[in-house]
Amino acid sequence: MGILSNFEDRIAAGVEGLFAGAFRSPVQPVELARAIARAADDGRALGVGVVYAPTAYTIALSEEDNEKLGSFKPLLGGELATYLIDHARERGYLLAARPSVTFTTHDDLRLGRFRVSAVLAEPPAGQSGPAPSLVATPAPGSDIATVTVSDFEHDIALRGDEVVVGRLAECQICLPDANVSRRHAAFIPLDDGWAITDLGSTNGTHVNGQPVERARLRNGDVIEIGLTRLTYHEPGR
């Protein structure tokens, strides 16, 4: 039995009397589980020999959905946290702490709509890993560009003022490769997309086989940094 089926069984077993009314909401637990797993995948970061997953998740609901879920939310949050642990184990992600799931409301959300965001926590003392960063689940047609790192199954979302690629653990994308400089290159946001900029690396940065100092990226461009290939995907692609 898969981990999503196990999650559904645990939810069904915990729903009695008081909690039965929660399912009048169009927002169903299995939909939240799928979305929160995507947030874990999109928010993961490469450390030295490990892949870290976010540990703090926030689910934004409409006022009406929040009211319908009511006292069911603590149970649902706990089961979603357990599901995230199983998901991380299945994917081979490292969690710096037990995941936490909290609920909030946003006025711009209509009945049945929700958003999931995740924070990548600092790893425990003595462990190397990426610096904290805020990530969100890219919805279909969203304006979030992504990159696929070599053969990773899921993409990494590009967020913030820059996304640094390098050998240092503090880099948002850390590549444990002797051919990669400590701070090798950075993805830089533009008004209409993203660019890749070499940060004075020893071995250079290549886009589609050509050395570049800075290049505006287009969908499907392949960036070579050391022995690693990163494929750029424009929003919604």
XYZ file of C-alpha atoms in Angstrom:
237
model
C 0.000 0.000 0.000
C 1.374 3.456 -0.928
C 1.992 6.247 1.540
C -0.907 8.300 0.151
C -3.286 5.368 0.673
C -1.952 4.955 4.220
C -2.582 8.655 4.820
C -6.169 8.353 3.566
C -6.774 5.338 5.817
C -5.471 7.177 8.899
C -7.631 10.206 8.113
C -10.716 8.017 7.631
C -10.044 6.246 10.919
C -9.761 9.558 12.759
C -12.968 11.058 11.422
C -15.834 10.428 13.780
C -18.767 12.543 14.885
C -17.352 16.031 15.383
C -14.873 15.759 12.494
C -17.334 14.415 9.941
C -18.505 17.935 9.111
C -15.022 18.901 7.948
C -15.560 16.970 4.744
C -18.296 19.390 3.685
C -15.403 21.598 2.615
C -14.336 21.298 -1.052
C -10.747 21.150 0.239
C -10.118 17.447 0.802
C -7.224 15.983 2.852
C -5.789 14.008 -0.060
C -5.561 17.214 -2.152
C -3.643 18.892 0.661
C -1.343 15.867 0.955
C -0.485 15.987 -2.750
C 0.134 19.750 -2.614
C 2.285 19.562 0.487
C 4.381 16.797 -1.103
C 4.942 19.063 -4.121
C 6.051 21.827 -1.750
C 8.578 19.407 -0.247
C 9.862 18.458 -3.704
C 10.049 22.023 -5.017
C 11.605 23.323 -1.812
C 14.321 20.745 -1.444
C 17.931 21.927 -1.527
C 21.177 20.160 -2.250
C 23.660 19.832 0.596
C 27.010 18.086 0.644
C 26.008 14.549 -0.269
C 22.444 14.983 1.006
C 19.163 16.570 -0.086
C 17.345 18.642 2.526
C 13.557 19.046 2.526
C 11.555 21.897 4.113
C 10.289 21.308 7.634
C 7.780 24.152 8.219
C 4.657 24.239 6.038
C 1.770 26.723 5.966
C -1.563 26.019 4.277
C -3.587 29.118 3.396
C -7.343 28.593 3.133
C -10.397 30.708 2.437
C -12.318 31.912 5.488
C -15.181 29.531 4.663
C -12.962 26.455 4.232
C -11.118 27.317 7.432
C -14.434 27.439 9.298
C -15.617 24.145 7.799
C -12.393 22.338 8.781
C -12.657 23.825 12.272
C -11.433 21.535 15.071
C -10.345 18.925 12.506
C -7.248 21.005 11.673
C -4.972 19.774 14.520
C -5.572 16.137 13.565
C -5.173 16.922 9.863
C -1.964 18.865 10.480
C -0.478 15.998 12.470
C -1.352 13.434 9.803
C 0.074 15.670 7.074
C 3.315 15.934 9.061
C 3.478 12.135 9.281
C 2.807 11.910 5.556
C 5.687 14.326 4.906
C 8.039 12.128 6.944
C 7.030 9.114 4.845
C 7.390 11.150 1.646
C 10.877 12.336 2.638
C 11.924 8.774 3.472
C 10.611 7.517 0.131
C 12.445 10.271 -1.794
C 15.645 10.053 0.219
C 15.358 13.610 1.635
C 16.884 14.624 4.970
C 14.631 16.487 7.442
C 16.432 18.737 9.948
C 13.409 18.479 12.289
C 9.956 16.942 12.415
C 7.744 18.768 9.879
C 5.165 21.194 11.237
C 1.952 22.113 9.421
C -0.035 25.220 10.301
C -3.173 26.741 8.798
C -3.955 30.365 8.001
C -6.568 32.281 6.020
C -6.192 34.654 3.068
C -8.929 36.998 1.895
C -8.010 36.485 -1.758
C -8.773 32.747 -1.677
C -12.205 31.528 -2.759
C -14.027 28.460 -1.443
C -12.128 25.324 -2.404
C -8.863 27.125 -3.212
C -5.708 26.942 -1.113
C -1.964 27.660 -1.201
C 0.946 25.817 0.395
C 4.256 27.429 1.328
C 7.276 25.858 2.983
C 10.363 27.048 4.857
C 13.649 25.186 4.595
C 15.023 25.198 8.138
C 18.663 25.479 9.144
C 20.121 21.981 9.756
C 21.153 21.068 13.313
C 24.521 22.237 14.657
C 27.401 20.211 13.308
C 25.641 19.350 10.035
C 26.408 21.146 6.794
C 23.523 22.250 4.667
C 21.825 25.108 2.853
C 20.793 28.390 4.353
C 17.081 28.873 5.090
C 14.950 29.977 2.148
C 11.254 30.486 1.466
C 9.724 28.382 -1.264
C 6.213 27.786 -2.581
C 4.464 25.142 -4.623
C 4.286 26.316 -8.239
C 0.710 25.902 -9.421
C -0.032 25.096 -13.077
C 0.467 28.256 -15.124
C 2.255 30.005 -12.226
C 5.058 32.540 -12.722
C 7.730 30.428 -11.021
C 10.670 29.336 -13.148
C 12.452 26.101 -12.237
C 15.638 24.167 -12.937
C 16.206 20.430 -13.086
C 19.561 19.405 -11.615
C 21.013 16.500 -13.621
C 18.846 13.425 -13.116
C 16.741 14.702 -10.190
C 13.103 13.709 -10.578
C 11.700 17.047 -9.416
C 12.562 20.616 -10.280
C 13.929 23.300 -7.959
C 11.986 26.570 -7.914
C 13.906 29.796 -8.569
C 12.898 32.375 -5.963
C 14.298 35.562 -4.460
C 16.930 38.072 -5.589
C 19.403 35.372 -6.647
C 19.939 31.623 -6.483
C 23.627 30.860 -6.030
C 25.153 27.617 -7.309
C 28.450 26.498 -5.831
C 30.403 24.130 -3.631
C 29.740 26.005 -0.379
C 27.017 24.522 1.816
C 25.451 27.976 2.131
C 24.670 28.092 -1.604
C 21.004 27.577 -2.470
C 22.104 24.862 -4.915
C 25.150 23.143 -3.434
C 27.134 20.846 -5.747
C 29.753 18.633 -4.027
C 32.069 18.615 -7.058
C 35.754 19.590 -7.059
C 35.233 21.130 -10.511
C 32.747 23.629 -9.045
C 33.971 26.843 -7.418
C 32.866 27.792 -3.911
C 30.445 30.380 -5.350
C 30.402 29.401 -8.987
C 27.381 31.071 -10.642
C 24.038 32.620 -9.828
C 20.560 32.668 -11.322
C 19.452 36.328 -11.436
C 15.804 37.413 -11.935
C 14.996 39.706 -14.854
C 11.795 41.604 -15.623
C 10.814 38.896 -18.095
C 12.662 35.799 -16.888
C 16.017 34.713 -15.472
C 19.690 34.975 -16.395
C 22.724 32.944 -15.329
C 25.846 34.872 -14.266
C 29.300 33.399 -13.721
C 30.774 34.555 -10.397
C 34.420 34.441 -11.474
C 34.586 30.650 -11.309
C 37.759 28.717 -12.085
C 36.274 26.407 -14.724
C 33.628 28.705 -16.141
C 29.899 28.416 -16.778
C 28.491 27.071 -20.042
C 25.030 27.449 -21.593
C 24.210 24.956 -24.342
C 27.918 24.148 -24.631
C 29.093 27.770 -24.937
C 31.089 29.586 -22.224
C 29.240 32.615 -20.850
C 29.811 35.372 -18.335
C 26.124 36.237 -18.311
C 23.286 34.900 -20.424
C 19.538 35.427 -20.546
C 17.938 31.984 -20.214
C 15.259 30.511 -22.415
C 13.119 27.441 -21.874
C 15.159 24.244 -22.218
C 18.585 25.891 -21.948
C 21.166 23.572 -20.384
C 23.646 25.155 -17.972
C 26.845 23.211 -17.306
C 28.574 23.846 -13.990
C 31.422 21.447 -13.296
C 30.108 17.966 -14.057
C 26.482 18.931 -13.406
C 23.842 19.912 -15.928
C 20.971 22.191 -14.916
C 18.032 22.529 -17.305
C 16.093 25.788 -17.138
C 12.283 25.763 -17.427
C 10.305 28.932 -18.029
C 7.175 29.479 -15.879
C 4.361 27.118 -16.720
C 6.613 24.807 -18.775
